[in-house]
């Protein structure tokens, strides 16, 4: 194990141990569930960006491209009051490399957080059981045709590892930051790229990964895509301001053939 990986393991182990000790000392959970808003993932430093994996159809013969970088443009980041934010960008292409026609379907790209192992405590997971909404602070840009092709994906530590909970991202603004709220109850269960016929409740107590994908192949959309991302977190109805509106459930739009990373 390299020194950098060992340092990450130790850091995460200490993080979990400290949280456990604080919960014991302050008797958290005795007074009731903690419902205050909480950030799970940030995209504001080089270290933050390194915690995410990317993938696209080019991995299997497609022609799309994918990048997840740090954007330090002051004009972009001034509204959120931070020196930097993440930017998910690239080219969405429906065509594939010669020889792969009729073998694969092009038109997808995505990212998700990597597993966060802490060797004394297993993987670091997120508990969203006391929160009603997933909250993403995003800034959609790029070709306007791509704006309706984004999805958010959640993987839990449930009994079926190939299950992926999915919901389309709906935006009210263009080239501006906004909070996108999605009720956990509105996510749709998919498996191996297809909507599952059996829909069950998400295992929100143990969220393993959260990611975003763009699926142009479903709607026949190509072009340059760009999505700024500041944070992914949790919130409840009582903490939603008037500028944020929850997304509606639209299960008919969720079924897909592409594989997310």
Coordinates of N, CA and C in Angstrom, one line a residue:
X1 N 0.8 -1.2 0.0 CA 0.0 0.0 0.0 C 0.9 1.2 0.0
X2 N 0.7 2.2 -0.9 CA 1.5 3.4 -1.0 C 1.2 4.3 0.2
X3 N 2.2 5.2 0.4 CA 2.1 6.1 1.5 C 0.8 7.0 1.4
X4 N 0.5 7.4 0.2 CA -0.7 8.3 0.0 C -2.0 7.6 0.3
X5 N -2.1 6.3 -0.1 CA -3.3 5.5 0.2 C -3.4 5.2 1.7
X6 N -2.2 4.9 2.3 CA -2.2 4.7 3.7 C -2.6 5.9 4.5
X7 N -2.2 7.1 4.1 CA -2.6 8.3 4.7 C -4.1 8.5 4.6
X8 N -4.7 8.2 3.4 CA -6.1 8.3 3.3 C -6.9 7.4 4.2
X9 N -6.4 6.2 4.3 CA -7.0 5.2 5.1 C -7.0 5.7 6.6
X10 N -5.8 6.1 7.0 CA -5.7 6.6 8.4 C -6.6 7.8 8.7
X11 N -6.6 8.7 7.7 CA -7.5 9.9 7.8 C -8.9 9.6 8.0
X12 N -9.4 8.6 7.2 CA -10.8 8.3 7.2 C -11.1 7.5 8.5
X13 N -10.2 6.6 8.9 CA -10.4 5.9 10.1 C -10.5 6.8 11.3
X14 N -9.6 7.8 11.4 CA -9.7 8.8 12.4 C -11.0 9.6 12.3
X15 N -11.4 9.9 11.1 CA -12.7 10.7 10.9 C -13.8 9.9 11.5
X16 N -13.9 8.6 11.2 CA -15.0 7.8 11.7 C -14.9 7.7 13.2
X17 N -13.7 7.4 13.7 CA -13.5 7.2 15.2 C -13.9 8.5 15.9
X18 N -13.5 9.7 15.4 CA -13.8 10.9 16.1 C -15.3 11.1 16.1
X19 N -16.0 10.9 15.0 CA -17.5 11.0 14.9 C -18.1 10.1 15.9
X20 N -17.7 8.8 16.0 CA -18.3 7.9 16.9 C -18.1 8.4 18.4
X21 N -16.9 8.9 18.7 CA -16.6 9.3 20.1 C -17.5 10.6 20.4
X22 N -17.6 11.5 19.4 CA -18.5 12.7 19.7 C -19.9 12.3 19.9
X23 N -20.4 11.3 19.1 CA -21.8 10.8 19.3 C -22.0 10.3 20.7
X24 N -21.0 9.5 21.2 CA -21.1 8.9 22.5 C -21.0 10.0 23.6
X25 N -20.0 10.9 23.4 CA -19.8 12.0 24.5 C -21.1 12.9 24.6
X26 N -21.6 13.3 23.4 CA -22.7 14.2 23.4 C -24.1 13.5 23.4
X27 N -24.0 12.1 23.5 CA -25.2 11.3 23.5 C -26.2 11.6 22.3
X28 N -25.6 11.8 21.2 CA -26.4 12.1 20.0 C -27.2 10.9 19.6
X29 N -28.4 11.1 19.3 CA -29.4 10.1 19.0 C -30.3 9.8 20.2
X30 N -29.9 10.2 21.4 CA -30.7 10.0 22.5 C -31.9 11.0 22.5
X31 N -31.5 12.3 22.1 CA -32.5 13.3 22.1 C -33.4 13.3 20.8
X32 N -33.1 12.4 19.9 CA -33.9 12.4 18.7 C -33.0 12.5 17.5
X33 N -33.5 12.2 16.3 CA -32.7 12.3 15.1 C -32.3 13.7 14.7
X34 N -31.1 13.8 14.2 CA -30.5 15.1 13.7 C -31.0 15.4 12.3
X35 N -31.8 16.5 12.2 CA -32.4 16.8 10.9 C -31.9 18.1 10.3
X36 N -30.8 18.7 10.9 CA -30.3 19.9 10.3 C -29.6 19.6 9.0
X37 N -29.6 20.6 8.0 CA -28.9 20.4 6.7 C -27.5 20.0 6.9
X38 N -27.0 19.2 6.0 CA -25.6 18.6 6.1 C -25.1 18.4 4.7
X39 N -23.8 18.8 4.5 CA -23.1 18.6 3.3 C -22.4 17.3 3.3
X40 N -22.6 16.4 2.3 CA -21.9 15.2 2.2 C -20.7 15.2 1.3
X41 N -20.7 16.0 0.2 CA -19.6 16.0 -0.7 C -19.4 17.5 -1.2
X42 N -18.2 17.9 -1.3 CA -17.8 19.2 -1.7 C -16.9 19.1 -3.0
X43 N -16.8 20.2 -3.7 CA -16.1 20.2 -5.0 C -15.3 21.5 -5.0
X44 N -14.6 21.9 -4.0 CA -14.0 23.2 -3.9 C -12.4 23.2 -3.8
X45 N -11.8 22.1 -3.7 CA -10.3 22.0 -3.6 C -9.8 20.9 -4.5
X46 N -8.5 20.9 -4.9 CA -8.0 19.8 -5.6 C -8.1 18.4 -4.9
X47 N -8.1 18.4 -3.6 CA -8.2 17.2 -2.8 C -9.7 16.7 -3.0
X48 N -10.6 17.6 -3.0 CA -12.0 17.2 -3.2 C -12.2 16.5 -4.6
X49 N -11.7 17.1 -5.6 CA -11.8 16.5 -7.0 C -11.2 15.2 -7.1
X50 N -10.1 14.9 -6.4 CA -9.5 13.6 -6.5 C -10.3 12.4 -5.9
X51 N -11.4 12.8 -5.2 CA -12.2 11.7 -4.6 C -13.3 11.2 -5.5
X52 N -13.3 11.6 -6.8 CA -14.4 11.2 -7.7 C -13.8 10.5 -8.9
X53 N -14.5 9.5 -9.4 CA -14.1 8.8 -10.6 C -15.0 9.2 -11.8
X54 N -14.5 9.2 -13.0 CA -15.3 9.6 -14.2 C -15.3 8.4 -15.1
X55 N -16.2 8.5 -16.0 CA -16.3 7.5 -17.1 C -17.2 7.9 -18.2
X56 N -17.1 7.4 -19.4 CA -17.9 7.7 -20.5 C -17.9 6.6 -21.5
X57 N -18.7 6.7 -22.6 CA -18.8 5.7 -23.6 C -17.5 5.4 -24.3
X58 N -16.5 6.3 -24.3 CA -15.2 6.1 -24.9 C -14.5 5.0 -24.2
X59 N -14.8 4.6 -23.0 CA -14.2 3.5 -22.3 C -14.5 2.1 -23.0
X60 N -15.6 2.1 -23.8 CA -16.0 0.8 -24.5 C -16.1 1.0 -26.0
X61 N -15.6 2.1 -26.5 CA -15.7 2.2 -28.0 C -16.4 3.4 -28.5
X62 N -16.9 4.3 -27.6 CA -17.6 5.5 -28.0 C -16.7 6.6 -28.3
X63 N -17.2 7.8 -28.5 CA -16.5 9.0 -28.9 C -16.7 10.2 -27.9
X64 N -17.5 10.0 -26.9 CA -17.7 11.1 -26.0 C -16.5 11.3 -25.1
X65 N -16.4 12.5 -24.5 CA -15.3 12.8 -23.6 C -15.9 13.2 -22.3
X66 N -15.0 13.1 -21.2 CA -15.5 13.5 -19.9 C -14.3 14.1 -19.1
X67 N -14.6 15.1 -18.3 CA -13.6 15.7 -17.5 C -14.3 16.2 -16.2
X68 N -13.6 16.1 -15.1 CA -14.1 16.7 -13.8 C -12.9 17.5 -13.3
X69 N -13.0 18.8 -13.4 CA -11.9 19.7 -13.0 C -12.3 20.7 -12.0
X70 N -11.3 21.5 -11.5 CA -11.6 22.6 -10.6 C -11.6 23.9 -11.4
X71 N -12.7 24.6 -11.2 CA -12.9 25.9 -11.9 C -12.6 27.1 -10.9
X72 N -11.6 27.8 -11.2 CA -11.2 28.9 -10.3 C -11.6 30.3 -10.9
X73 N -12.4 30.3 -11.8 CA -12.9 31.6 -12.4 C -13.6 32.4 -11.4
X74 N -13.1 33.6 -11.0 CA -13.8 34.4 -10.0 C -15.2 34.8 -10.3
X75 N -15.5 35.0 -11.6 CA -16.9 35.4 -12.0 C -17.8 34.3 -11.8
X76 N -17.4 33.1 -12.0 CA -18.3 31.9 -11.8 C -18.5 31.7 -10.3
X77 N -17.5 31.8 -9.5 CA -17.6 31.4 -8.1 C -18.0 32.5 -7.2
X78 N -18.0 33.8 -7.6 CA -18.4 34.8 -6.7 C -19.8 34.7 -6.1
X79 N -20.8 34.2 -6.9 CA -22.1 34.0 -6.3 C -22.2 33.0 -5.1
X80 N -21.3 32.1 -5.1 CA -21.3 31.1 -4.0 C -20.3 31.4 -2.9
X81 N -19.5 32.5 -3.1 CA -18.6 32.9 -2.1 C -17.4 32.0 -1.8
X82 N -17.0 31.3 -2.9 CA -15.9 30.4 -2.7 C -14.9 30.6 -3.8
X83 N -13.6 30.2 -3.6 CA -12.6 30.5 -4.6 C -12.6 29.5 -5.8
X84 N -13.3 28.4 -5.6 CA -13.3 27.4 -6.7 C -14.5 26.5 -6.5
X85 N -14.8 25.8 -7.6 CA -15.9 24.9 -7.7 C -15.6 23.8 -8.7
X86 N -16.3 22.7 -8.7 CA -16.1 21.7 -9.7 C -16.8 22.0 -11.0
X87 N -16.3 21.4 -12.1 CA -17.0 21.5 -13.3 C -16.8 20.2 -14.1
X88 N -18.0 19.6 -14.4 CA -18.1 18.4 -15.1 C -18.4 18.8 -16.6
X89 N -17.5 18.4 -17.5 CA -17.7 18.9 -18.9 C -17.1 18.0 -19.9
X90 N -17.4 18.2 -21.1 CA -16.9 17.4 -22.2 C -17.8 17.5 -23.5
X91 N -17.6 16.6 -24.4 CA -18.4 16.5 -25.6 C -19.3 15.2 -25.6
X92 N -20.6 15.4 -25.7 CA -21.5 14.3 -25.8 C -21.6 13.9 -27.3
X93 N -21.2 12.7 -27.6 CA -21.2 12.3 -29.0 C -22.0 10.9 -29.2
X94 N -22.9 10.9 -30.1 CA -23.7 9.7 -30.3 C -23.0 8.6 -31.2
X95 N -22.1 9.1 -32.1 CA -21.4 8.1 -32.9 C -20.4 7.3 -32.1
X96 N -20.0 6.2 -32.7 CA -19.0 5.3 -32.0 C -17.8 5.1 -32.9
X97 N -16.8 4.5 -32.4 CA -15.6 4.2 -33.2 C -15.9 3.2 -34.3
X98 N -15.2 3.2 -35.4 CA -15.4 2.2 -36.5 C -15.2 0.8 -35.9
X99 N -16.1 -0.1 -36.3 CA -16.1 -1.4 -35.8 C -17.0 -1.7 -34.6
X100 N -17.5 -0.6 -34.0 CA -18.4 -0.7 -32.8 C -19.8 -0.4 -33.1
X101 N -20.1 -0.1 -34.4 CA -21.5 0.2 -34.8 C -22.3 -1.1 -34.5
X102 N -23.5 -0.8 -34.0 CA -24.5 -1.9 -33.7 C -24.0 -2.8 -32.5
X103 N -22.9 -2.5 -31.9 CA -22.4 -3.3 -30.8 C -22.6 -2.5 -29.5
X104 N -22.4 -1.2 -29.5 CA -22.6 -0.4 -28.3 C -23.4 0.8 -28.6
X105 N -23.9 1.4 -27.6 CA -24.7 2.7 -27.8 C -23.9 3.8 -27.2
X106 N -23.6 4.8 -28.0 CA -22.9 6.0 -27.5 C -23.8 7.0 -26.8
X107 N -23.2 8.0 -26.2 CA -23.9 9.1 -25.7 C -24.1 9.1 -24.2
X108 N -23.0 8.8 -23.4 CA -23.1 9.0 -22.0 C -21.8 9.3 -21.4
X109 N -21.8 10.0 -20.2 CA -20.7 10.3 -19.4 C -21.1 10.5 -18.0
X110 N -20.3 10.4 -17.0 CA -20.7 10.6 -15.7 C -19.5 10.6 -14.7
X111 N -19.8 10.9 -13.4 CA -18.9 10.8 -12.3 C -19.6 10.4 -11.1
X112 N -18.8 9.9 -10.1 CA -19.3 9.5 -8.8 C -18.2 9.5 -7.8
X113 N -18.5 9.6 -6.5 CA -17.4 9.5 -5.6 C -16.9 8.1 -5.5
X114 N -15.6 8.0 -5.2 CA -15.1 6.6 -5.1 C -15.4 6.1 -3.7
X115 N -15.2 4.8 -3.6 CA -15.4 4.2 -2.2 C -14.4 4.8 -1.3
X116 N -14.8 5.0 -0.1 CA -13.9 5.7 0.9 C -13.6 4.7 2.1
X117 N -12.6 3.8 1.8 CA -12.3 2.8 2.8 C -11.6 3.3 4.0
X118 N -12.0 2.8 5.2 CA -11.3 3.1 6.4 C -11.0 1.8 7.1
X119 N -9.8 1.3 7.1 CA -9.6 -0.2 7.3 C -10.0 -0.7 8.7
X120 N -10.2 0.2 9.6 CA -10.6 -0.3 10.9 C -12.1 -0.3 11.1
X121 N -12.8 0.4 10.1 CA -14.3 0.6 10.2 C -15.0 0.3 8.9
X122 N -14.3 -0.4 8.0 CA -15.0 -0.6 6.7 C -15.0 0.7 5.9
X123 N -16.0 0.8 5.0 CA -16.2 1.9 4.1 C -16.9 3.0 4.8
X124 N -16.6 4.3 4.5 CA -17.3 5.4 5.0 C -18.6 5.6 4.2
X125 N -19.7 5.5 4.9 CA -21.0 5.6 4.2 C -21.8 6.8 4.8
X126 N -22.8 7.2 4.1 CA -23.6 8.4 4.5 C -25.0 7.9 4.9
X127 N -25.5 8.5 6.0 CA -26.8 8.1 6.5 C -27.8 9.3 6.2
X128 N -28.7 9.1 5.3 CA -29.7 10.1 4.9 C -31.1 9.8 5.4
X129 N -31.2 8.9 6.4 CA -32.5 8.4 6.8 C -33.3 9.5 7.6
X130 N -32.7 10.5 8.1 CA -33.4 11.6 8.8 C -33.6 12.8 7.9
X131 N -33.4 12.7 6.6 CA -33.6 13.8 5.7 C -34.5 13.4 4.5
X132 N -35.3 14.4 4.1 CA -36.3 14.1 3.0 C -35.7 14.4 1.6
X133 N -34.7 15.3 1.5 CA -34.3 15.7 0.2 C -32.8 15.6 0.0
X134 N -32.4 15.2 -1.2 CA -31.0 15.4 -1.7 C -30.9 16.8 -2.3
X135 N -29.9 17.5 -1.9 CA -29.7 18.9 -2.3 C -28.4 19.1 -3.1
X136 N -28.5 19.5 -4.3 CA -27.3 19.7 -5.1 C -27.2 21.2 -5.5
X137 N -26.1 21.8 -5.3 CA -25.9 23.2 -5.7 C -25.1 23.1 -7.1
X138 N -25.8 23.5 -8.2 CA -25.4 23.3 -9.5 C -25.5 24.5 -10.4
X139 N -24.7 24.5 -11.5 CA -24.8 25.6 -12.5 C -24.7 25.0 -13.9
X140 N -25.8 24.9 -14.6 CA -25.8 24.3 -15.9 C -25.4 25.3 -17.0
X141 N -24.6 24.8 -17.9 CA -24.1 25.6 -19.0 C -23.9 24.7 -20.2
X142 N -23.1 25.1 -21.1 CA -22.9 24.3 -22.3 C -24.0 24.4 -23.3
X143 N -24.1 23.5 -24.3 CA -25.1 23.5 -25.3 C -26.5 23.3 -24.6
X144 N -27.4 24.3 -24.8 CA -28.7 24.2 -24.2 C -29.5 22.9 -24.4
X145 N -29.2 22.2 -25.6 CA -29.8 20.9 -25.9 C -29.5 19.8 -24.8
X146 N -28.3 20.0 -24.2 CA -27.9 19.0 -23.2 C -28.5 19.2 -21.8
X147 N -29.2 20.3 -21.6 CA -29.6 20.6 -20.2 C -30.6 19.7 -19.7
X148 N -31.4 19.0 -20.5 CA -32.4 18.1 -20.0 C -31.9 16.6 -19.9
X149 N -30.6 16.4 -20.1 CA -30.1 15.0 -20.2 C -29.3 14.6 -18.9
X150 N -29.4 15.4 -17.9 CA -28.6 15.1 -16.7 C -29.4 14.2 -15.7
X151 N -28.8 13.3 -15.0 CA -29.4 12.5 -14.0 C -28.5 12.5 -12.8
X152 N -29.1 12.3 -11.6 CA -28.3 12.0 -10.4 C -28.5 10.6 -10.0
X153 N -27.4 9.9 -9.6 CA -27.5 8.5 -9.3 C -26.9 8.2 -7.9
X154 N -27.6 7.3 -7.2 CA -27.3 6.9 -5.8 C -27.1 5.4 -5.7
X155 N -26.0 5.0 -5.2 CA -25.8 3.6 -4.9 C -25.7 3.4 -3.4
X156 N -26.4 2.4 -2.9 CA -26.5 2.2 -1.4 C -25.7 0.9 -1.1
X157 N -25.5 0.6 0.2 CA -24.8 -0.6 0.6 C -25.9 -1.6 0.9
X158 N -26.8 -1.8 -0.1 CA -27.9 -2.7 0.0 C -27.6 -4.1 -0.4
X159 N -28.5 -5.0 -0.4 CA -28.3 -6.4 -0.7 C -27.9 -6.7 -2.2
X160 N -28.4 -5.8 -3.1 CA -28.1 -5.9 -4.5 C -27.2 -4.8 -5.0
X161 N -25.9 -5.2 -5.2 CA -24.9 -4.2 -5.4 C -25.1 -3.5 -6.8
X162 N -25.8 -4.1 -7.7 CA -26.0 -3.5 -9.0 C -27.2 -2.5 -9.1
X163 N -27.9 -2.4 -8.0 CA -29.0 -1.4 -7.9 C -28.5 0.0 -8.0
X164 N -29.1 0.9 -8.8 CA -28.8 2.3 -8.8 C -30.1 3.1 -8.8
X165 N -30.1 4.0 -7.8 CA -31.3 4.8 -7.7 C -31.1 6.1 -8.4
X166 N -32.1 6.5 -9.3 CA -31.9 7.5 -10.3 C -33.0 8.5 -10.3
X167 N -32.7 9.8 -10.7 CA -33.7 10.8 -10.9 C -33.1 11.8 -11.9
X168 N -33.9 12.3 -12.8 CA -33.5 13.4 -13.7 C -33.3 14.7 -13.0
X169 N -32.3 15.5 -13.4 CA -32.1 16.8 -12.9 C -32.8 17.8 -13.7
X170 N -33.6 18.6 -13.0 CA -34.4 19.7 -13.6 C -33.8 21.0 -13.2
X171 N -33.6 21.9 -14.2 CA -33.0 23.2 -13.9 C -34.0 24.3 -14.2
X172 N -33.9 25.4 -13.4 CA -34.8 26.6 -13.6 C -34.0 27.7 -14.2
X173 N -32.6 27.6 -14.1 CA -31.8 28.7 -14.6 C -30.7 28.2 -15.5
X174 N -30.1 29.1 -16.2 CA -29.0 28.8 -17.1 C -27.8 29.7 -16.8
X175 N -26.6 29.1 -16.7 CA -25.4 29.8 -16.3 C -25.5 30.5 -15.0
X176 N -26.3 30.0 -14.1 CA -26.5 30.6 -12.7 C -26.5 29.4 -11.7
X177 N -26.0 29.7 -10.5 CA -26.1 28.7 -9.5 C -27.5 28.6 -9.0
X178 N -27.9 27.4 -8.7 CA -29.2 27.1 -8.1 C -29.1 25.8 -7.2
X179 N -30.0 25.7 -6.3 CA -30.1 24.5 -5.4 C -31.2 23.6 -6.0
X180 N -30.8 22.4 -6.4 CA -31.8 21.5 -7.0 C -32.1 20.5 -5.9
X181 N -33.4 20.4 -5.6 CA -33.9 19.5 -4.5 C -34.6 18.3 -5.0
X182 N -34.3 17.1 -4.6 CA -35.0 15.9 -5.1 C -35.4 15.1 -3.8
X183 N -36.7 14.9 -3.7 CA -37.2 14.0 -2.6 C -36.6 12.6 -2.8
X184 N -36.1 12.0 -1.7 CA -35.6 10.7 -1.8 C -36.7 9.7 -2.2
X185 N -37.9 10.0 -1.9 CA -39.0 9.1 -2.2 C -39.3 9.1 -3.7
X186 N -38.7 10.1 -4.5 CA -39.0 10.2 -5.9 C -37.9 9.4 -6.8
X187 N -36.9 8.9 -6.1 CA -35.9 8.2 -6.9 C -36.4 6.9 -7.4
X188 N -36.0 6.5 -8.6 CA -36.4 5.2 -9.2 C -35.3 4.2 -9.1
X189 N -35.6 3.0 -8.8 CA -34.7 1.9 -8.7 C -34.4 1.4 -10.1
X190 N -33.1 1.3 -10.5 CA -32.7 0.7 -11.8 C -31.7 -0.4 -11.5
X191 N -31.5 -1.3 -12.5 CA -30.6 -2.3 -12.3 C -30.0 -2.7 -13.7
X192 N -28.7 -2.6 -13.8 CA -28.0 -2.9 -15.0 C -28.5 -2.0 -16.2
X193 N -28.8 -0.8 -15.9 CA -29.2 0.2 -16.9 C -30.7 0.2 -17.2
X194 N -31.5 -0.7 -16.6 CA -32.9 -0.7 -16.9 C -33.7 -0.5 -15.6
X195 N -34.9 0.2 -15.8 CA -35.8 0.4 -14.6 C -36.2 -1.0 -14.1
X196 N -36.1 -1.1 -12.8 CA -36.5 -2.4 -12.2 C -38.1 -2.5 -12.1
X197 N -38.6 -3.6 -12.4 CA -40.0 -3.8 -12.3 C -40.5 -3.7 -10.9
X198 N -39.7 -4.2 -10.0 CA -40.0 -4.1 -8.6 C -39.4 -2.9 -7.9
X199 N -40.2 -1.9 -7.5 CA -39.7 -0.7 -6.9 C -39.8 -0.8 -5.4
X200 N -38.7 -0.7 -4.7 CA -38.7 -0.7 -3.2 C -38.1 0.6 -2.7
X201 N -38.2 0.8 -1.4 CA -37.7 2.0 -0.8 C -36.1 1.9 -0.7
X202 N -35.5 3.1 -1.0 CA -34.1 3.2 -1.0 C -33.5 2.9 0.5
X203 N -32.4 2.2 0.5 CA -31.7 2.0 1.8 C -30.9 3.2 2.2
X204 N -31.6 4.2 2.7 CA -31.0 5.5 2.9 C -30.0 5.5 4.1
X205 N -30.1 4.5 4.9 CA -29.2 4.5 6.1 C -27.7 4.3 5.7
X206 N -27.5 3.7 4.5 CA -26.1 3.5 4.1 C -25.9 3.8 2.6
X207 N -25.7 5.1 2.3 CA -25.4 5.5 1.0 C -23.9 5.4 0.7
X208 N -23.6 4.7 -0.4 CA -22.2 4.4 -0.7 C -21.6 5.5 -1.7
X209 N -22.4 5.7 -2.8 CA -21.9 6.7 -3.7 C -23.0 7.6 -4.2
X210 N -22.7 8.8 -4.6 CA -23.6 9.7 -5.3 C -22.9 10.3 -6.5
X211 N -23.5 10.3 -7.6 CA -22.9 10.8 -8.8 C -23.9 11.5 -9.8
X212 N -23.4 12.0 -10.8 CA -24.2 12.7 -11.9 C -23.8 12.1 -13.2
X213 N -24.7 11.9 -14.1 CA -24.5 11.4 -15.4 C -25.2 12.2 -16.4
X214 N -24.7 12.3 -17.7 CA -25.4 12.9 -18.8 C -25.7 11.8 -19.8
X215 N -26.9 11.6 -20.2 CA -27.3 10.5 -21.0 C -27.9 11.0 -22.3
X216 N -27.1 11.4 -23.2 CA -27.6 12.0 -24.5 C -28.1 10.9 -25.4
X217 N -27.6 9.7 -25.2 CA -28.1 8.6 -26.1 C -29.6 8.3 -26.0
X218 N -30.2 8.5 -24.9 CA -31.6 8.3 -24.7 C -32.4 9.2 -25.6
X219 N -32.0 10.5 -25.6 CA -32.9 11.5 -26.3 C -32.3 11.9 -27.6
X220 N -31.2 11.3 -28.0 CA -30.5 11.7 -29.3 C -29.9 13.0 -29.3
X221 N -29.4 13.4 -28.1 CA -28.8 14.8 -27.9 C -27.3 14.7 -27.9
X222 N -26.6 15.5 -28.7 CA -25.1 15.6 -28.6 C -24.8 17.0 -28.5
X223 N -23.5 17.3 -28.3 CA -23.0 18.7 -28.1 C -22.1 18.8 -26.9
X224 N -21.6 20.0 -26.7 CA -20.8 20.3 -25.6 C -21.6 20.5 -24.3
X225 N -21.2 19.7 -23.3 CA -22.0 19.8 -22.0 C -21.1 20.4 -20.9
X226 N -21.7 21.1 -20.0 CA -20.9 21.7 -18.9 C -21.9 21.8 -17.7
X227 N -21.4 21.3 -16.5 CA -22.2 21.4 -15.3 C -21.3 21.8 -14.1
X228 N -21.5 23.0 -13.6 CA -20.8 23.4 -12.4 C -21.4 22.7 -11.2
X229 N -20.6 22.3 -10.2 CA -21.1 21.7 -9.0 C -20.3 22.1 -7.8
X230 N -21.0 22.6 -6.8 CA -20.4 23.1 -5.6 C -20.5 22.1 -4.4
X231 N -21.7 21.6 -4.1 CA -21.9 20.7 -3.0 C -23.0 19.7 -3.3
X232 N -23.0 18.6 -2.6 CA -24.1 17.7 -2.6 C -24.4 17.4 -1.1
X233 N -25.6 17.6 -0.7 CA -26.0 17.5 0.7 C -27.4 17.0 1.0
X234 N -27.8 17.2 2.2 CA -29.1 16.7 2.7 C -29.8 17.8 3.4
X235 N -31.2 17.8 3.2 CA -32.0 18.8 3.9 C -33.4 18.3 4.1
X236 N -34.2 19.1 4.8 CA -35.6 18.8 5.1 C -36.5 20.0 4.7
X237 N -37.8 19.7 4.7 CA -38.8 20.7 4.3 C -38.6 22.0 5.0
X238 N -38.4 21.9 6.3 CA -38.4 23.1 7.2 C -37.2 24.0 6.8
X239 N -36.2 23.5 6.1 CA -35.0 24.3 5.8 C -34.9 24.7 4.4
X240 N -36.0 24.5 3.6 CA -36.0 24.9 2.2 C -36.4 26.3 2.1
X241 N -35.6 27.1 1.4 CA -36.0 28.5 1.2 C -36.9 28.6 0.0
X242 N -37.4 29.8 -0.2 CA -38.4 30.0 -1.2 C -37.9 30.0 -2.7
X243 N -36.5 30.0 -2.8 CA -35.9 30.0 -4.1 C -35.6 28.6 -4.6
X244 N -35.9 27.6 -3.7 CA -35.6 26.2 -4.1 C -36.9 25.4 -4.2
X245 N -37.0 24.6 -5.2 CA -38.3 23.8 -5.4 C -37.9 22.4 -5.6
X246 N -38.6 21.5 -4.9 CA -38.3 20.0 -5.1 C -38.6 19.6 -6.6
X247 N -37.9 18.6 -7.1 CA -38.2 18.1 -8.4 C -39.4 17.2 -8.4
X248 N -40.1 17.1 -9.4 CA -41.2 16.2 -9.5 C -40.8 14.8 -10.0
X249 N -41.5 13.8 -9.6 CA -41.2 12.4 -10.0 C -41.6 12.2 -11.4
X250 N -40.7 11.7 -12.3 CA -41.1 11.4 -13.7 C -40.5 10.1 -14.1
X251 N -41.0 9.0 -13.6 CA -40.4 7.7 -13.8 C -40.3 7.2 -15.2
X252 N -41.2 7.8 -16.1 CA -41.2 7.3 -17.5 C -39.9 7.8 -18.2
X253 N -39.2 8.8 -17.6 CA -38.0 9.4 -18.3 C -36.7 8.8 -17.7
X254 N -36.8 7.8 -16.8 CA -35.6 7.4 -16.1 C -35.0 6.2 -16.8
X255 N -35.8 5.3 -17.4 CA -35.2 4.1 -18.0 C -34.1 4.4 -19.0
X256 N -33.0 3.7 -18.9 CA -31.8 4.0 -19.7 C -31.1 2.7 -20.1
X257 N -30.2 2.8 -21.1 CA -29.4 1.7 -21.5 C -27.9 1.9 -21.2
X258 N -27.5 3.2 -21.0 CA -26.1 3.5 -20.7 C -25.7 3.1 -19.3
X259 N -24.5 2.8 -19.2 CA -23.9 2.5 -17.9 C -23.2 3.7 -17.3
X260 N -23.5 4.0 -16.1 CA -22.8 5.1 -15.4 C -21.6 4.6 -14.7
X261 N -20.5 5.5 -14.4 CA -19.3 5.0 -13.9 C -19.4 4.6 -12.4

